[in-house]
C-alpha positions as a Python dict, from the first residue, in 0.01 Angstrom:
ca = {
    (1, 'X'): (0, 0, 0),
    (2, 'X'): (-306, -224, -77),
    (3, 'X'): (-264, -593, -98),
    (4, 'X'): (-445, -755, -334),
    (5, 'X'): (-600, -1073, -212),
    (6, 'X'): (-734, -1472, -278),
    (7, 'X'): (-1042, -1630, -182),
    (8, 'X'): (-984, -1933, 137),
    (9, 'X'): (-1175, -2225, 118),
    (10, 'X'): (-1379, -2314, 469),
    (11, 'X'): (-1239, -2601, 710),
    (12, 'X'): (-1527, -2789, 726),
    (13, 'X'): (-1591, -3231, 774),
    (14, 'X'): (-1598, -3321, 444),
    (15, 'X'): (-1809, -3602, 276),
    (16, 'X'): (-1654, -3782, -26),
    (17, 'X'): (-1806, -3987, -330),
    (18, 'X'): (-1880, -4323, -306),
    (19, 'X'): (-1719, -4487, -656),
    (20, 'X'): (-2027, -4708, -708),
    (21, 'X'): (-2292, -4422, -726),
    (22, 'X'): (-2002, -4219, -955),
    (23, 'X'): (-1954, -4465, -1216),
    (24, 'X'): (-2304, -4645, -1200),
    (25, 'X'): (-2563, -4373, -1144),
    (26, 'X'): (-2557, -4221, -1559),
    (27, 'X'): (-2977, -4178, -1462),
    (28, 'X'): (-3178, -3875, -1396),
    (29, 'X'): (-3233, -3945, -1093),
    (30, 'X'): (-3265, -3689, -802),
    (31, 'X'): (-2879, -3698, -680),
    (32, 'X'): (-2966, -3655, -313),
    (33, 'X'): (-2714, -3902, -120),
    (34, 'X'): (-2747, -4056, 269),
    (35, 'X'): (-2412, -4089, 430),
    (36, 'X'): (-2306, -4454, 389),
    (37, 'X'): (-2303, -4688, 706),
    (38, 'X'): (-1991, -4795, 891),
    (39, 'X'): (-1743, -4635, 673),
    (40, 'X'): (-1510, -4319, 834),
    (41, 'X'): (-1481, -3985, 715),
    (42, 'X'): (-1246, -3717, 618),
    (43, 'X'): (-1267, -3443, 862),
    (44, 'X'): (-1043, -3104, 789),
    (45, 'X'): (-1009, -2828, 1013),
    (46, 'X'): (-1110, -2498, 843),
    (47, 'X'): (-972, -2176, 994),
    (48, 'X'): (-1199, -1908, 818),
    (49, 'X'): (-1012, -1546, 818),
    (50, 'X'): (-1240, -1286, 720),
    (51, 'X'): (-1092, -934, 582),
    (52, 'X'): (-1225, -657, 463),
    (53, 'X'): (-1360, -618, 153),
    (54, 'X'): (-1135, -321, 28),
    (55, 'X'): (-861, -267, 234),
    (56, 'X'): (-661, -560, 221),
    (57, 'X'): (-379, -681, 469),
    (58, 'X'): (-128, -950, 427),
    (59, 'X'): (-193, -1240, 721),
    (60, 'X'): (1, -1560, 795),
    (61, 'X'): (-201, -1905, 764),
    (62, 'X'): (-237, -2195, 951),
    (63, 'X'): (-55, -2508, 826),
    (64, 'X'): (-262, -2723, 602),
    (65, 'X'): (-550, -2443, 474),
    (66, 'X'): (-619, -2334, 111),
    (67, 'X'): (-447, -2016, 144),
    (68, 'X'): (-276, -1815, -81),
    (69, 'X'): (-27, -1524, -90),
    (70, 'X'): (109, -1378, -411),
    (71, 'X'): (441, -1459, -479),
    (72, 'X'): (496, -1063, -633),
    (73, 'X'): (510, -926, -338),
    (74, 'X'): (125, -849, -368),
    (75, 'X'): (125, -924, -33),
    (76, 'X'): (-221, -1157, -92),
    (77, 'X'): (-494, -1209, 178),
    (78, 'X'): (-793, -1416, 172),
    (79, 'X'): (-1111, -1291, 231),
    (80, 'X'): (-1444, -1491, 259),
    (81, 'X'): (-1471, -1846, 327),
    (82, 'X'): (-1542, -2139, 36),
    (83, 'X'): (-1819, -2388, 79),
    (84, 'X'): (-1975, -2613, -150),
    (85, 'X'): (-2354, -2521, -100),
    (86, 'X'): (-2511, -2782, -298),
    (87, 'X'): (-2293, -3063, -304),
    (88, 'X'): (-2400, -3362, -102),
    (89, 'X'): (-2187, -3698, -162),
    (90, 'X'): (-2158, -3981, -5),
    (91, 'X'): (-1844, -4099, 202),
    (92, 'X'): (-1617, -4398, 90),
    (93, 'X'): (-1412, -4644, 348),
    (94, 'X'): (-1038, -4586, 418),
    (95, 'X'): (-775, -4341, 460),
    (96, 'X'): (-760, -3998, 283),
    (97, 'X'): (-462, -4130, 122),
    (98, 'X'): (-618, -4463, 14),
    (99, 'X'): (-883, -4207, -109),
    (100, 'X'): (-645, -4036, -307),
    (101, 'X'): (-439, -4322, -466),
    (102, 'X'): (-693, -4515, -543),
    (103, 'X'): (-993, -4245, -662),
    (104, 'X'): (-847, -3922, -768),
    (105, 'X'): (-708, -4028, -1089),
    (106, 'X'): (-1009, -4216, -1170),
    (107, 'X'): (-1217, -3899, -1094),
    (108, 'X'): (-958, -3713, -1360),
    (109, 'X'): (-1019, -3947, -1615),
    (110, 'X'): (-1448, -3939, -1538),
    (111, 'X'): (-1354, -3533, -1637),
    (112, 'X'): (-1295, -3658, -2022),
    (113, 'X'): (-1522, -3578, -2268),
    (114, 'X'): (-1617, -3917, -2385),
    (115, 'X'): (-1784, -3951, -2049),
    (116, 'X'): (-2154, -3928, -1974),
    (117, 'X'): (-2251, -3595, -1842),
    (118, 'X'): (-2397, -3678, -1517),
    (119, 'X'): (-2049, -3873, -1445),
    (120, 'X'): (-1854, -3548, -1563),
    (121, 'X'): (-2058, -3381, -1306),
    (122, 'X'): (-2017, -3630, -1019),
    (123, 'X'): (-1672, -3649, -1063),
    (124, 'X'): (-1583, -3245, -1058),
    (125, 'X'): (-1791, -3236, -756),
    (126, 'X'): (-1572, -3515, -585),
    (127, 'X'): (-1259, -3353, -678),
    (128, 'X'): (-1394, -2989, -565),
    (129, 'X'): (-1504, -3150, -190),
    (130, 'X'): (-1123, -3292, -215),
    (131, 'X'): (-969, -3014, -313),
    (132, 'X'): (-1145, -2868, 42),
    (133, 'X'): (-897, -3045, 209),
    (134, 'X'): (-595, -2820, 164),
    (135, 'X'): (-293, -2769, -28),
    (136, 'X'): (-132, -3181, -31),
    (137, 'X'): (-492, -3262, -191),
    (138, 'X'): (-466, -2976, -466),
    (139, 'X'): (-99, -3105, -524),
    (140, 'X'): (-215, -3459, -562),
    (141, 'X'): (-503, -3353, -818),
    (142, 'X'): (-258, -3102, -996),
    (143, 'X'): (-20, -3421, -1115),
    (144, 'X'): (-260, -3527, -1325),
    (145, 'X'): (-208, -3390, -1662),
    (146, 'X'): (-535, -3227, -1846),
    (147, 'X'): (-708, -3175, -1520),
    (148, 'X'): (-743, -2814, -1542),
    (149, 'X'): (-768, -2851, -1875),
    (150, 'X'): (-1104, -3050, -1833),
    (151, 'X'): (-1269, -2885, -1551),
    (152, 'X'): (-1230, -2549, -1758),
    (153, 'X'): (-1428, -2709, -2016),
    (154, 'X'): (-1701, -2830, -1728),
    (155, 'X'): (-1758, -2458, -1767),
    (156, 'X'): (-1961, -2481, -2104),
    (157, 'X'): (-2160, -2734, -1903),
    (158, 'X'): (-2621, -2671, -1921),
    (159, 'X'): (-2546, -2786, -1562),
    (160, 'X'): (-2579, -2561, -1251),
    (161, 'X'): (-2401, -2830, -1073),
    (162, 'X'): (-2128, -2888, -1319),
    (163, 'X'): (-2054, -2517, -1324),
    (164, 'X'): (-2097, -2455, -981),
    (165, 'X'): (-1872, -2769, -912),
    (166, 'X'): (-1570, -2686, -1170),
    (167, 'X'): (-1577, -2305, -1070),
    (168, 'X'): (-1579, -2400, -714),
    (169, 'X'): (-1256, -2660, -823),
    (170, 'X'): (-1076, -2401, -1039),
    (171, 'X'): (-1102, -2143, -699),
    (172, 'X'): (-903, -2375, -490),
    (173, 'X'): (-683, -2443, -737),
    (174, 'X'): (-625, -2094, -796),
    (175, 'X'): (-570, -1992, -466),
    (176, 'X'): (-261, -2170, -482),
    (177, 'X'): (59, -1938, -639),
    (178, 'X'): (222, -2170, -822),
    (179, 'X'): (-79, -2303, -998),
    (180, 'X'): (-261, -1998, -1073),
    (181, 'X'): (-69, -1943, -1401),
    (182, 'X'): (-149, -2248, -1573),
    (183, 'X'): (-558, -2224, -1451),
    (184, 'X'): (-549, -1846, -1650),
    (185, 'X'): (-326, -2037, -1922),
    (186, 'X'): (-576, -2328, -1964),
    (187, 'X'): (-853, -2048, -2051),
    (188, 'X'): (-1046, -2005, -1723),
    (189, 'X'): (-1064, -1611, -1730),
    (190, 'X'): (-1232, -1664, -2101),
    (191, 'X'): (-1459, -1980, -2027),
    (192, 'X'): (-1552, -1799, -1666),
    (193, 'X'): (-1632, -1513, -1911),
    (194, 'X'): (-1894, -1674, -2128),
    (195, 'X'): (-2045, -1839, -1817),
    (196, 'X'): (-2092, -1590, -1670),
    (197, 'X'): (-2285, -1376, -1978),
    (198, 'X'): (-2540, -1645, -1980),
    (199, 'X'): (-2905, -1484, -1875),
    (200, 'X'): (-2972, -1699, -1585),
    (201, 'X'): (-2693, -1825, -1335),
    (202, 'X'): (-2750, -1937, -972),
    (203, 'X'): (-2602, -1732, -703),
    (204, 'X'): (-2352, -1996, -619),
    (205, 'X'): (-2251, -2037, -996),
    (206, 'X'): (-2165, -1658, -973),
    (207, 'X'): (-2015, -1682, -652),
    (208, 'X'): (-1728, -1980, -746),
    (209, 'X'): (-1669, -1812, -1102),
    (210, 'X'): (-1620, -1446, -982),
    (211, 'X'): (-1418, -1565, -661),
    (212, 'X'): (-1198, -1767, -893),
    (213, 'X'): (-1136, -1406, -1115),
    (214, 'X'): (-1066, -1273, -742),
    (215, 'X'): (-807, -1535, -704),
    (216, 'X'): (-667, -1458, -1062),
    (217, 'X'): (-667, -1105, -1016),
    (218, 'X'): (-376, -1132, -724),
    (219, 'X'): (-109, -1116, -1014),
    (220, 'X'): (-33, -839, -1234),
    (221, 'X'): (-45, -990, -1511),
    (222, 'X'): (-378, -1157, -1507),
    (223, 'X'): (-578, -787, -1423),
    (224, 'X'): (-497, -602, -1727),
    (225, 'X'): (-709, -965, -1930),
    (226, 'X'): (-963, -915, -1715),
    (227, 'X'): (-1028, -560, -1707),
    (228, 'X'): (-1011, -561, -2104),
    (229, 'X'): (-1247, -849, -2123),
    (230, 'X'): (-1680, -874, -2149),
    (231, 'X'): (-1645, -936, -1739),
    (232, 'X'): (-1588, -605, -1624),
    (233, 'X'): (-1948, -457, -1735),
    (234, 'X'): (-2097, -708, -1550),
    (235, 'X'): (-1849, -717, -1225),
    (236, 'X'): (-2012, -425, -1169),
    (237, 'X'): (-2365, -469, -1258),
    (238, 'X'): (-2282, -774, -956),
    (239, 'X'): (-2216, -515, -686),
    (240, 'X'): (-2586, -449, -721),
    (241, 'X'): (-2695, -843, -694),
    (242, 'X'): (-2891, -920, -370),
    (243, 'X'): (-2688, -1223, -259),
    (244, 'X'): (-2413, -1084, -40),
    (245, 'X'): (-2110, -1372, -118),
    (246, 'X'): (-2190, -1213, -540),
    (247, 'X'): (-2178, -854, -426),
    (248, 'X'): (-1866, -939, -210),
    (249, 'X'): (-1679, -1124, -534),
    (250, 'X'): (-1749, -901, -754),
    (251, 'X'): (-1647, -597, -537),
    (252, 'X'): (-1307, -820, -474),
    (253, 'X'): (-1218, -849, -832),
    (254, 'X'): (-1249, -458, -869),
    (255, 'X'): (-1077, -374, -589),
    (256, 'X'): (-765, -585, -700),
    (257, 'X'): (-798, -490, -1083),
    (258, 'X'): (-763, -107, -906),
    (259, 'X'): (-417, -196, -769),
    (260, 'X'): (-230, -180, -1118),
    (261, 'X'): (-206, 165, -1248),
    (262, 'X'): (-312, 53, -1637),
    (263, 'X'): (-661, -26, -1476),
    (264, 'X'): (-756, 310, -1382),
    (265, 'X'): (-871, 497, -1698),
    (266, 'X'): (-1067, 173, -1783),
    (267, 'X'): (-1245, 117, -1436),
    (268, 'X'): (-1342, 528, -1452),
    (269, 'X'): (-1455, 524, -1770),
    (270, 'X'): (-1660, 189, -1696),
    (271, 'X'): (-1836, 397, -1367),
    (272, 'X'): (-1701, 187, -1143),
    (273, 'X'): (-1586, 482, -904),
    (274, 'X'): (-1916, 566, -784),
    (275, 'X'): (-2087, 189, -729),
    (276, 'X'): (-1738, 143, -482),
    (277, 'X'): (-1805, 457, -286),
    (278, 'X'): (-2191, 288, -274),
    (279, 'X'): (-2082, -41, -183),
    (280, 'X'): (-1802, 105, 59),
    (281, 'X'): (-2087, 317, 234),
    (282, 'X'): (-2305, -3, 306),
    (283, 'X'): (-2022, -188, 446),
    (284, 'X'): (-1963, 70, 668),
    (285, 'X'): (-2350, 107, 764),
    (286, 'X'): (-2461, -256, 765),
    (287, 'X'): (-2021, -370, 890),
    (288, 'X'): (-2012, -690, 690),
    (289, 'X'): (-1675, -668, 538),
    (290, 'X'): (-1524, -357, 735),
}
């Protein structure tokens, strides 16, 4: 039987905000940041597993990663790594754990609408390049009531960087079982959506967005939504997109929404059937995902 499968999130040293240039820098200036002197970092180590793109196997994972498994008995995998490609913030001083009593909860409350933009932004970025840090993180972000809430509505952001930033949060959330119900709850499958019927999207918006439907998709209940919705037309249409990690997504999100039964008349009649057996025929030529 097919397992359906989650998206992991890369093991990688990762930089966090300094407060001062969160809360202070509301200008339009360009955001790039130099690592700050004398202060330590937060290093993580990433184990990236890499399955295939449409037969999926359950695995075990190491202690401490983003992983999820469905708690079904999907049996749920992860496939390609997660990195933030455009995020660059600065480090702060201390612990991880001074870092997240002292800073996560003002990052939640930088998420609120009565906040400037550019600190919305700078603030779901922080919290996505914690959330890189494993499960404990996303637990310690997840006890703060609206967050998912708020970085769904980061979604409806003019913002590459915003979007990119609050897909690329709502992923690692998602990846985790017992939170994916409340991200589908909070609206993401609707908001991701609209985002993603916008005209002109980055690659990396489209990456986070569709890998977060991939990480939705694990559960039963969550395919039949987004099979039924605007996504599925352009799903496929993404199977043709030249960047690989899009074209990998999107063909993850079909490939789950063909485990459940009630999907099949609706993927056929879409055309999916014949993009698959495409897309199936490059991996085995080109042996990316195979």
């Amino acid at each position: 039987m097919l397992a359906a499968s989650t998206i992991p999130s890369i093991h990688y040293n990762t930089k966090l905000p300094y407060i001062h240039h969160l809360v202070l820098n509301t200008t339009s200036e360009p955001r790039t940041r130099k690592p700050a002197a004398a202060v330590s970092s937060f290093r993580y180590n990433y184990n990236n597993h890499h399955h295939g793109l449409f037969f999926f196997k359950p695995s075990t994972y190491a202690v401490g990663t983003v992983r999820a498994r469905a708690g079904n008995g999907d049996g749920a995998s992860d496939a390609i790594p997660q990195q933030s490609s455009s995020v660059d913030i600065k480090e702060i001083s201390g612990s991880s754990s001074t870092f997240g009593d002292s800073y996560v909860a003002l990052f939640v409350q930088m998420l609120g609408l009565d906040y400037d933009p550019l600190d919305r932004e700078q603030a779901v970025e922080a919290l996505w390049k914690y959330s890189l840090g494993g499960k404990k993180c996303i637990d310690y972000i997840m006890q703060f009531s609206g967050c998912i809430n708020l970085t769904v509505n980061l979604l409806r952001s003019e913002s590459s960087a915003a979007c990119e930033a609050a897909a690329g949060l709502l992923r690692s959330i998602s990846s985790i079982n017992v939170y994916r119900d409340l991200v589908a709850e909070c609206g993401a499958i609707e908001e991701i959506t609209g985002l993603l019927t916008r005209p002109s999207l980055t690659s990396e918006v489209k990456e986070q967005s569709m890998c977060t439907l991939w990480n939705l998709s694990v559960d039963k209940k969550h395919r039949l939504k987004i099979a039924n919705t605007d996504i599925l037309p352009l799903l496929i249409k993404s199977l043709e997109d030249e960047n690989m990690k899009v074209k990998e997504a999107a063909g993850g999100v079909l490939a789950n929404l063909a485990l459940s039964k009630s999907n099949h008349n609706i993927l056929v009649e879409a055309g999916v059937i014949p993009k698959l057996v495409r897309l199936y025929a490059l991996c085995l030529t080109v042996k990316i995902w195979c």
